[in-house]
CSV table of C-alpha atoms and ligand atoms in Angstrom, one decimal:
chain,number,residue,atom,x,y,z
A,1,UNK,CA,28.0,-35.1,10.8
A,2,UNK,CA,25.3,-32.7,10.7
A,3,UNK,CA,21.8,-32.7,11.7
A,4,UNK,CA,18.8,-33.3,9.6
A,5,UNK,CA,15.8,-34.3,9.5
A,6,UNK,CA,13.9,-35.9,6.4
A,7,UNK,CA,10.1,-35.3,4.9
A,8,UNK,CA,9.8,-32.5,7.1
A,9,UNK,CA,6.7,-30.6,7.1
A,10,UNK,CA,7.1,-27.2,6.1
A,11,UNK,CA,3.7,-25.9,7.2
A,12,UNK,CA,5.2,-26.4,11.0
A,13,UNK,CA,8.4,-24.3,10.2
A,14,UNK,CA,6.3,-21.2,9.2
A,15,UNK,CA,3.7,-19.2,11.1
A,16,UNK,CA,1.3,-18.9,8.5
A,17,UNK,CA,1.1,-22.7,8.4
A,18,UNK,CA,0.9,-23.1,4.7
A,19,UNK,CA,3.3,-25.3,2.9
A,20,UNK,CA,4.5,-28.7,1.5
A,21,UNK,CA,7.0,-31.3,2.6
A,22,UNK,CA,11.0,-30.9,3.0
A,23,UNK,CA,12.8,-33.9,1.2
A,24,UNK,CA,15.8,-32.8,4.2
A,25,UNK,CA,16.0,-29.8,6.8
A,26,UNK,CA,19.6,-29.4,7.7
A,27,UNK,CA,20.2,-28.2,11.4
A,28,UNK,CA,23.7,-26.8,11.7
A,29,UNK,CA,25.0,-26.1,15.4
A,30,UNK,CA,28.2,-24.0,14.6
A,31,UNK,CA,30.0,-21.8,12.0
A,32,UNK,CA,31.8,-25.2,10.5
A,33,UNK,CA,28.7,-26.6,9.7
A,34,UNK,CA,27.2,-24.0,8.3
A,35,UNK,CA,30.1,-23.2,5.8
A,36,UNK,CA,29.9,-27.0,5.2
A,37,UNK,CA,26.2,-26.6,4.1
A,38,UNK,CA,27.4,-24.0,1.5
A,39,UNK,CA,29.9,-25.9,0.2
A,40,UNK,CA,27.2,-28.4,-0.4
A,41,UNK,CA,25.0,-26.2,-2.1
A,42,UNK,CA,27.8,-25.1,-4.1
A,43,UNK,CA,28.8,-28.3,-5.4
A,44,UNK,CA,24.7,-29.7,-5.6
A,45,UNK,CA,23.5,-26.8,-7.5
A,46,UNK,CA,20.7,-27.1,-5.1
A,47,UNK,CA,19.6,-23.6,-3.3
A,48,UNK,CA,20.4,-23.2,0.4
A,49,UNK,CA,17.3,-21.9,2.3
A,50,UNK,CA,17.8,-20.3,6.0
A,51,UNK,CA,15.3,-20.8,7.7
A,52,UNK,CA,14.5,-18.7,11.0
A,53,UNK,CA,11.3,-18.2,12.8
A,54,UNK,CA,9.3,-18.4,9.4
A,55,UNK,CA,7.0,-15.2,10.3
A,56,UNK,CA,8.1,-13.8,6.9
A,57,UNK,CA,8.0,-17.1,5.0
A,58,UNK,CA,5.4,-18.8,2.8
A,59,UNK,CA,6.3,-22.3,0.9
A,60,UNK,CA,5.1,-23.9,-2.0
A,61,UNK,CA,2.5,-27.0,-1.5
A,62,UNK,CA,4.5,-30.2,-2.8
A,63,UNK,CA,7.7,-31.8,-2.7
A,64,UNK,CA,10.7,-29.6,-1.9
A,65,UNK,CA,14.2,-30.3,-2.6
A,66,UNK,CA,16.2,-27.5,-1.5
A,67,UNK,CA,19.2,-27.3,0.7
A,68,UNK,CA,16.8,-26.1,3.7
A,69,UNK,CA,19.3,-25.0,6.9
A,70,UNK,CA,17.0,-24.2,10.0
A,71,UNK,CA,19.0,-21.7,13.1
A,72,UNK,CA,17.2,-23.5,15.7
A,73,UNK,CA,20.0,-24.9,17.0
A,74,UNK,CA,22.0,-21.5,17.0
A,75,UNK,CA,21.0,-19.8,20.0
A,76,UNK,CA,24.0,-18.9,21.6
A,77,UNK,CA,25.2,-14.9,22.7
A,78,UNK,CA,27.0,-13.4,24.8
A,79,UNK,CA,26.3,-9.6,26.9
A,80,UNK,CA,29.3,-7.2,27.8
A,81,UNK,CA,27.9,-4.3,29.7
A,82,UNK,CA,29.8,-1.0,30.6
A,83,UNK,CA,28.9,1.9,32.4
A,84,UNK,CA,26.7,3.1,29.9
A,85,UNK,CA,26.3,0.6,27.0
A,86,UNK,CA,25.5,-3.0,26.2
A,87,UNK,CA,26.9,-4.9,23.5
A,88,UNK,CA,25.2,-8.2,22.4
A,89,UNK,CA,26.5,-10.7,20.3
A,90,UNK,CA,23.6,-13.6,19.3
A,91,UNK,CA,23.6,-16.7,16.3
A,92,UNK,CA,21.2,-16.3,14.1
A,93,UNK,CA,18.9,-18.4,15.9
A,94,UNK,CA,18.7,-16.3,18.8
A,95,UNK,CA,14.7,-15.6,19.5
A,96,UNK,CA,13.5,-11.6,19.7
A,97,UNK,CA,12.2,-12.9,23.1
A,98,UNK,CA,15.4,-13.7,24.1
A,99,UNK,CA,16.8,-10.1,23.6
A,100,UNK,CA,13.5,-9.0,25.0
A,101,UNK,CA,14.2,-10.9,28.2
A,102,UNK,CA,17.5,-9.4,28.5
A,103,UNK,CA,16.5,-5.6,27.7
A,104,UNK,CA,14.2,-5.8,30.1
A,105,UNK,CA,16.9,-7.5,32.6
A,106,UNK,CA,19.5,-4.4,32.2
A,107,UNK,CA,17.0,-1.6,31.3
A,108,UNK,CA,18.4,-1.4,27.7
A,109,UNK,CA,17.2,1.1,25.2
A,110,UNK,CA,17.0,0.7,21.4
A,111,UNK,CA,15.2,-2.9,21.0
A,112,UNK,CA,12.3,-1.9,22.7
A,113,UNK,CA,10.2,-0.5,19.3
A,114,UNK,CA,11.5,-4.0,17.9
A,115,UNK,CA,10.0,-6.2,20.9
A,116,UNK,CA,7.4,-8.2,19.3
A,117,UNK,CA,8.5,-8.9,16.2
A,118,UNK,CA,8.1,-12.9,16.0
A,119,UNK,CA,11.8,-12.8,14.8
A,120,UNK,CA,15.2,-14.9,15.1
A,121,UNK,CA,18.0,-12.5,15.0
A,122,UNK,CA,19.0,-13.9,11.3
A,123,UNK,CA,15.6,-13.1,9.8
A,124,UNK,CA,15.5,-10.0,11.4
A,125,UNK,CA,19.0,-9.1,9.7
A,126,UNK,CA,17.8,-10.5,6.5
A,127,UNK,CA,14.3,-8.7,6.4
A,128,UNK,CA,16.0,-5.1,7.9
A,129,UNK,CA,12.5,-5.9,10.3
A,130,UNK,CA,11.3,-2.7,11.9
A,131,UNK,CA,8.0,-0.9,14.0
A,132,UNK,CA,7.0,2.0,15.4
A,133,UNK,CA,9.6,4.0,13.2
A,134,UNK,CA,13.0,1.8,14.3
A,135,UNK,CA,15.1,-0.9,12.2
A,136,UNK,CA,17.1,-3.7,13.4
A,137,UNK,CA,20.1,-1.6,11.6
A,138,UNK,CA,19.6,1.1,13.9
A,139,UNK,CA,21.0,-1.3,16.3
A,140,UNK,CA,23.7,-3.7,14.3
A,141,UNK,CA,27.5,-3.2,14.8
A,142,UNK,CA,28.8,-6.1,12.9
A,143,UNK,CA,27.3,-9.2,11.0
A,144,UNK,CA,29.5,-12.5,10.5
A,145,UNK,CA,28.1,-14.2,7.6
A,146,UNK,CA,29.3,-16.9,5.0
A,147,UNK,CA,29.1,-16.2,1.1
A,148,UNK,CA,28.1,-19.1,-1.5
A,149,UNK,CA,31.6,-20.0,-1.9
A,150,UNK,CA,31.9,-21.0,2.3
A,151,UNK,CA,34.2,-18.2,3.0
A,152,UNK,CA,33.3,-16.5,6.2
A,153,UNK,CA,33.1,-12.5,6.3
A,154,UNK,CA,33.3,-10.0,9.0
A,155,UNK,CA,31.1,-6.9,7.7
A,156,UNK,CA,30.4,-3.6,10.0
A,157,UNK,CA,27.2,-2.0,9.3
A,158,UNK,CA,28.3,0.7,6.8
A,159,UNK,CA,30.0,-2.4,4.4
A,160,UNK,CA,26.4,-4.0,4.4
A,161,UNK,CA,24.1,-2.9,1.5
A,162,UNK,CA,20.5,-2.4,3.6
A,163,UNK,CA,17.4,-0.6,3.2
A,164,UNK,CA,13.9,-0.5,3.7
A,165,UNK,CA,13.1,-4.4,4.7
A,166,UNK,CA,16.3,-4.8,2.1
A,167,UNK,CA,19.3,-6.2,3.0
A,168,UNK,CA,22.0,-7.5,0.4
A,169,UNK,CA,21.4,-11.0,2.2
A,170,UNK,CA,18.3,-11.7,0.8
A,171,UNK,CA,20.4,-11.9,-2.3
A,172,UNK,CA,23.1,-14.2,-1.3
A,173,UNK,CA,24.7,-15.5,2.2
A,174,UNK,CA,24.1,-17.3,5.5
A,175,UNK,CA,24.1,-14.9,8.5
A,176,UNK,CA,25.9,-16.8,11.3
A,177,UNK,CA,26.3,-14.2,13.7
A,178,UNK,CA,25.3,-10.7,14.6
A,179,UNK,CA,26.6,-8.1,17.1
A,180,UNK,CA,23.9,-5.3,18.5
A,181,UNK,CA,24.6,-2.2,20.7
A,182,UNK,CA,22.4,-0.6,23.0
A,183,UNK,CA,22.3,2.3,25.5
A,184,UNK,CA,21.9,1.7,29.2
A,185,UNK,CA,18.6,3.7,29.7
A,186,UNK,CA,17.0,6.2,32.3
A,187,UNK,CA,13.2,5.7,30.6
A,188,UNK,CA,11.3,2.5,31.9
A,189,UNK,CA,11.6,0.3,29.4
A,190,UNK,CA,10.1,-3.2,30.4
A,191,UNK,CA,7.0,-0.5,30.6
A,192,UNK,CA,7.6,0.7,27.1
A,193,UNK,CA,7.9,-2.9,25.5
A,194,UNK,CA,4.2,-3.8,27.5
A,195,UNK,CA,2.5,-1.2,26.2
A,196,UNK,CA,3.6,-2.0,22.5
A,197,UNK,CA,2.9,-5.3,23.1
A,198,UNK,CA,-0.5,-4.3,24.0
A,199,UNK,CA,-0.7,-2.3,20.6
A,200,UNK,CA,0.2,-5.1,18.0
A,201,UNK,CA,-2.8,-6.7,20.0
A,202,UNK,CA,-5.3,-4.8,19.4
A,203,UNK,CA,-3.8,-4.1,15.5
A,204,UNK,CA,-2.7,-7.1,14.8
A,205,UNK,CA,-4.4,-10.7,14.1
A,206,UNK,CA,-2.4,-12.6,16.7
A,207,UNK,CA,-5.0,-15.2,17.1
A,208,UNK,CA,-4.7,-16.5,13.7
A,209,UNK,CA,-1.5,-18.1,11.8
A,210,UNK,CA,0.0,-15.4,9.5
A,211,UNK,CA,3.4,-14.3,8.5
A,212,UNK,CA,2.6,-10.6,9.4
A,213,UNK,CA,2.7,-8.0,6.9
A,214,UNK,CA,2.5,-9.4,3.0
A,215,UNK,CA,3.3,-6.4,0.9
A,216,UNK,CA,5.6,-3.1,1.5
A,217,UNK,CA,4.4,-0.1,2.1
A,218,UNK,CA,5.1,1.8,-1.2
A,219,UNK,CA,6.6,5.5,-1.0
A,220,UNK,CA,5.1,7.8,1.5
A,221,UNK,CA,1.5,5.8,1.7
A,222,UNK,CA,0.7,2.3,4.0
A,223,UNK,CA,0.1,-1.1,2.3
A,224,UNK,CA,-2.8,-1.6,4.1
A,225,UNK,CA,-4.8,1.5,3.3
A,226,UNK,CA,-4.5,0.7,0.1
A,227,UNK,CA,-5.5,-2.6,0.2
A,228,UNK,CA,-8.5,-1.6,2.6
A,229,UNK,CA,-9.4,1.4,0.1
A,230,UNK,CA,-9.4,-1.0,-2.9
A,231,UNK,CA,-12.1,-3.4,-0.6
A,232,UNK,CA,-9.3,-6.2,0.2
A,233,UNK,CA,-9.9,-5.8,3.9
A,234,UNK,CA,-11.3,-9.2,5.0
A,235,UNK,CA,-11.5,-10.7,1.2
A,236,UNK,CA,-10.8,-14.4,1.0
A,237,UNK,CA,-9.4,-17.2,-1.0
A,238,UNK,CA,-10.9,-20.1,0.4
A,239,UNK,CA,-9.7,-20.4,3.8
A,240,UNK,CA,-6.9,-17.8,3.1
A,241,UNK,CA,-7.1,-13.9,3.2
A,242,UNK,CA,-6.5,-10.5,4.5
A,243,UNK,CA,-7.5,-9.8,8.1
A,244,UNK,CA,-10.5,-8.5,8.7
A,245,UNK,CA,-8.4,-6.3,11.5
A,246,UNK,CA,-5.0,-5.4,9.6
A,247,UNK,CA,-5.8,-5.5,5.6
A,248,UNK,CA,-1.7,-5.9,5.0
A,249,UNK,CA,-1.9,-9.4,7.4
A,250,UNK,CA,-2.4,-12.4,5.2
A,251,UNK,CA,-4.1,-15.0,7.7
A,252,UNK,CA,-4.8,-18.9,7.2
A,253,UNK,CA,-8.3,-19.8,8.5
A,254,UNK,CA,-7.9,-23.2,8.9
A,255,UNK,CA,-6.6,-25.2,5.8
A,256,UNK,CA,-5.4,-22.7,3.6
A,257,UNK,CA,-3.0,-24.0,0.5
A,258,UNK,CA,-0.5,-22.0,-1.4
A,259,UNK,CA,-2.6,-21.8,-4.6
A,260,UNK,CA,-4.8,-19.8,-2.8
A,261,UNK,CA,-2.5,-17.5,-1.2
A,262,UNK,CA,-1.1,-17.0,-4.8
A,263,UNK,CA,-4.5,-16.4,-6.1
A,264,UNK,CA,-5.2,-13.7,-2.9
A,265,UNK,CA,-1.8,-12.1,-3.8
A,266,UNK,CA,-2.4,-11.5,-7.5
A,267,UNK,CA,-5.7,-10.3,-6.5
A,268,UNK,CA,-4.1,-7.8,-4.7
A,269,UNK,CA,-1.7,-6.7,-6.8
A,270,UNK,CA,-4.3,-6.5,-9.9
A,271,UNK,CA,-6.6,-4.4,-7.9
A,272,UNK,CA,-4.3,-2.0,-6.4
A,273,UNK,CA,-2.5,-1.2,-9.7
A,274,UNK,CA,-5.8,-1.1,-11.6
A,275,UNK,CA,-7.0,1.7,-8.6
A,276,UNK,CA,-3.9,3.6,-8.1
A,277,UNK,CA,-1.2,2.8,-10.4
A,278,UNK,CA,0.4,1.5,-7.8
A,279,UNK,CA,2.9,-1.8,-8.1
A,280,UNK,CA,2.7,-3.5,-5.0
A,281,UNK,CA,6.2,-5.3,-4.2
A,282,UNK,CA,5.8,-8.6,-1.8
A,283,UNK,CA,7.2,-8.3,1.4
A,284,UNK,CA,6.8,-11.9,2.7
A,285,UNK,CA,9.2,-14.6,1.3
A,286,UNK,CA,8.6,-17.4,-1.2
A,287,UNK,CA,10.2,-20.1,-1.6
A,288,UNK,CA,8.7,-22.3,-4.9
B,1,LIG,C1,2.4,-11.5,13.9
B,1,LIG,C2,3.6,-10.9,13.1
B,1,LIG,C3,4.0,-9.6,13.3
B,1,LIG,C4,5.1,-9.1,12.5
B,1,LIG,N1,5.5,-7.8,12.7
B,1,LIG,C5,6.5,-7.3,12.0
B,1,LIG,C6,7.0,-6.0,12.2
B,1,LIG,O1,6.4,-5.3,13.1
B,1,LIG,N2,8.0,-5.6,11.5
B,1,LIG,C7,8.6,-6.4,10.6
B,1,LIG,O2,9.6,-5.9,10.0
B,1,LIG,N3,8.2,-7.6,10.4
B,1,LIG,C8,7.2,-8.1,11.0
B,1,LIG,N4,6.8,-9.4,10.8
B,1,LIG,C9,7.4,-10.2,9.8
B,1,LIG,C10,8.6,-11.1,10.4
B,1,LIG,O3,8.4,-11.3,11.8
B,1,LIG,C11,10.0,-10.4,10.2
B,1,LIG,O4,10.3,-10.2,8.9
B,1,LIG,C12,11.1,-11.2,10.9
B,1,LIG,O5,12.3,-10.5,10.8
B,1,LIG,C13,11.3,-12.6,10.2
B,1,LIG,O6,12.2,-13.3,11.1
B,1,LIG,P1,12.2,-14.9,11.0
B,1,LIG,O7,13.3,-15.4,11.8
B,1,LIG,O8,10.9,-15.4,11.2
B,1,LIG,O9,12.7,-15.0,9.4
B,1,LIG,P2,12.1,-16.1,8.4
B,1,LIG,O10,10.7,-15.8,8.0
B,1,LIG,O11,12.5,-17.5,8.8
B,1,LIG,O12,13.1,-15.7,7.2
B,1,LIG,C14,12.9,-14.5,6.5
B,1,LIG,C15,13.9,-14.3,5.4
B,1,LIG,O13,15.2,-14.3,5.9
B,1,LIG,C16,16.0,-15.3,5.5
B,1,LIG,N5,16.9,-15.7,6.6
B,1,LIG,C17,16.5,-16.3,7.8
B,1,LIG,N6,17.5,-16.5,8.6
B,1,LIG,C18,18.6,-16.2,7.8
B,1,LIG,C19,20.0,-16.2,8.1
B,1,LIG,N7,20.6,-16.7,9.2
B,1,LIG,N8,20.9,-15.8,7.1
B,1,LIG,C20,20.4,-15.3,5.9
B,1,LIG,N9,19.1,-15.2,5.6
B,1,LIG,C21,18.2,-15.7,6.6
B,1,LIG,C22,15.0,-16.4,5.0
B,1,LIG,O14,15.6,-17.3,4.1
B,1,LIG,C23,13.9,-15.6,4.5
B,1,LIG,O15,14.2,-15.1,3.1
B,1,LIG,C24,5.7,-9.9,11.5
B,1,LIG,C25,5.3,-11.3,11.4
B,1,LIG,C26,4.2,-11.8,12.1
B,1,LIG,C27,3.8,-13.2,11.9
C-alpha cells in the first residue's frame, strides 16, 4: 500500500504559496512504488505530477485531480569517497541542503556554485538548475528513472537529452535516483558556499514566498533586465508581482491567487515582446 494523503493543499507543497487543493498526493518510499504509481497513471489516463521542493512550481487555484507523487519520503544516499573523488548517489527527494552538509563535511568541489538552490535532487535533474555559471549536469554520472510505461532505465549523462534548464524529463518520466561526482578539493569550500549564500541574499527576495526565477533568460541577454527595462521591476497584480529587488522573482505578498499570477505573466510577456521582439519562454512550472 502506498501513502497518500487526500484534499491536500497545494499552496503548502510550493514556495510561492499559490495554489488549489489535491483530490490525493501520493507518497511513494521506494522504486516499487513509484513504478506502481506509473502504472496507475497509465491505466487512469490521469497525469503523474512529481512533486519536489516546489521552488519552480506554480498550481492552478481549484480542484485538482492529477496523479500528484511527492519525493519527500525519498531521501535516501549513499557517499563512496577515494583518494581524490566523491561519488554520491541520492533519491530524488534528497534536499540541496543535504549535499550541502556533506560537501562541506569532505571539502568537495563542484556543488558549491549550486548550494542554495531551494532544490530536491529530482527537481534539480528535471529543471537542469544552475548559478553562478555551473549546472547540475556538470555534476551527474548516471540518472535511474521510470518511463510512462513503469519500466525502469539506467541512463549516463551523454544518453540524457539536457540543456539550458531543459531536460528530456520535463517531457516524460519519474527520476528515482541520481548519481553525482565530485572532486576532493584544495580551495576552502564551506568558505565559498557562505559567501554565495550571502550573494542570493542580498539579490534575491528570500524574505518573501516565490518560486525564484519565472522566465529564461533569452539568448545572450538576462530576463530580468529586460523585464526591469520594460518597467516590470516591482509591478503588481494584486498581491502578486515582480520583486522590487530581482525583476525575474515572482513574489506572493500575502494572498496572491493564480489568476493573478497569470494576469502578471501575460503582462510580461506582452510588454517585453511589444519592446524588444523578444518571446519570453516561462521557466517556472504549471500545472493547470
Ligand atoms: C529563492 C529561490 C532561488 C532559486 N534559485 C535558483 C537558481 O539559482 N538556479 C536555478 O536553476 N533555479 C533556481 N530556483 C528555482 C528552483 O529552485 C529550481 O528549479 C529547483 O531545481 C527546483 O527543485 P524542486 O525540487 O523545488 O522542483 P519542483 O519545483 O518540485 O519541480 C520542478 C519540476 O521538476 C519536476 N520534478 C520534480 N521532481 C521530479 C522527479 N523526481 N522526476 C521527474 N520530474 C520531477 C516537477 O514535476 C516540475 O516540473 C530558485 C527558486 C527559489 C524559490
Amino acid at each position: 500500500m502506498i501513502d497518500y494523503e487526500e484534499n491536500v493543499d497545494l499552496s503548502k507543497l510550493c514556495t510561492i504559496r499559490i495554489g488549489g487543493t489535491a483530490k490525493r498526493v501520493y507518497f511513494p518510499k521506494s522504486v516499487e512504488d513509484i513504478i506502481q504509481l506509473l502504472k496507475i497513471s497509465q491505466d487512469s489516463g490521469k497525469k503523474i505530477i512529481p512533486l519536489g521542493v516546489g521552488s519552480n512550481t506554480v498550481f492552478r487555484d481549484g480542484i485538482l485531480d492529477h496523479l500528484f507523487v511527492s519525493t519527500s519520503k525519498l531521501k535516501r544516499y549513499e557517499i563512496e569517497r577515494s583518494e581524490d573523488h566523491a561519488v554520491i548517489t541520492a533519491e530524488a527527494g534528497v534536499s540541496f541542503k543535504t549535499l550541502v552538509s556533506l560537501v562541506k563535511r569532505y571539502n568537495l568541489e563542484g556543488f558549491e556554485n549550486l548550494s542554495g538552490i531551494p532544490a530536491s535532487v529530482g527537481g534539480a535533474v528535471a529543471m537542469n538548475a544552475g548559478a553562478f555559471g555551473s549546472e547540475i549536469f556538470d555534476i551527474v554520472e548516471q540518472v535511474e528513472w521510470i518511463d510512462s510505461e513503469g519500466k525502469l532505465t539506467v541512463s549516463s549523462k551523454d544518453e540524457i537529452d539536457y540543456g539550458y534548464r531543459y531536460t528530456q524529463f520535463q517531457k516524460e518520466g519519474f527520476i528515482y535516483r541520481v548519481k553525482i561526482k565530485l572532486r576532493k578539493s584544495k580551495r576552502n569550500i564551506p568558505q565559498i558556499i557562505k559567501e554565495h549564500l550571502k550573494e542570493r541574499n542580498i539579490k534575491q527576495p528570500l524574505d518573501l514566498p516565490t518560486s525564484g526565477s519565472t522566465f529564461k533568460n533569452p539568448d545572450g541577454i538576462s530576463a530580468g533586465y529586460l523585464l526591469d527595462k520594460a518597467g516590470l521591476k516591482g509591478f503588481r497584480v494584486g498581491d502578486v508581482g515582480f520583486s522590487e529587488k530581482h525583476a525575474n522573482f515572482t513574489v506572493n505578498y500575502g494572498h496572491g491567487s493564480y489568476d493573478q499570477l497569470k494576469k502578471l505573466l501575460e503582462t510580461a510577456e506582452k510588454l517585453v515582446g511589444e519592446y524588444f521582439g523578444i518571446k519570453l519562454e516561462k521557466e517556472i512550472r504549471i500545472v493547470e
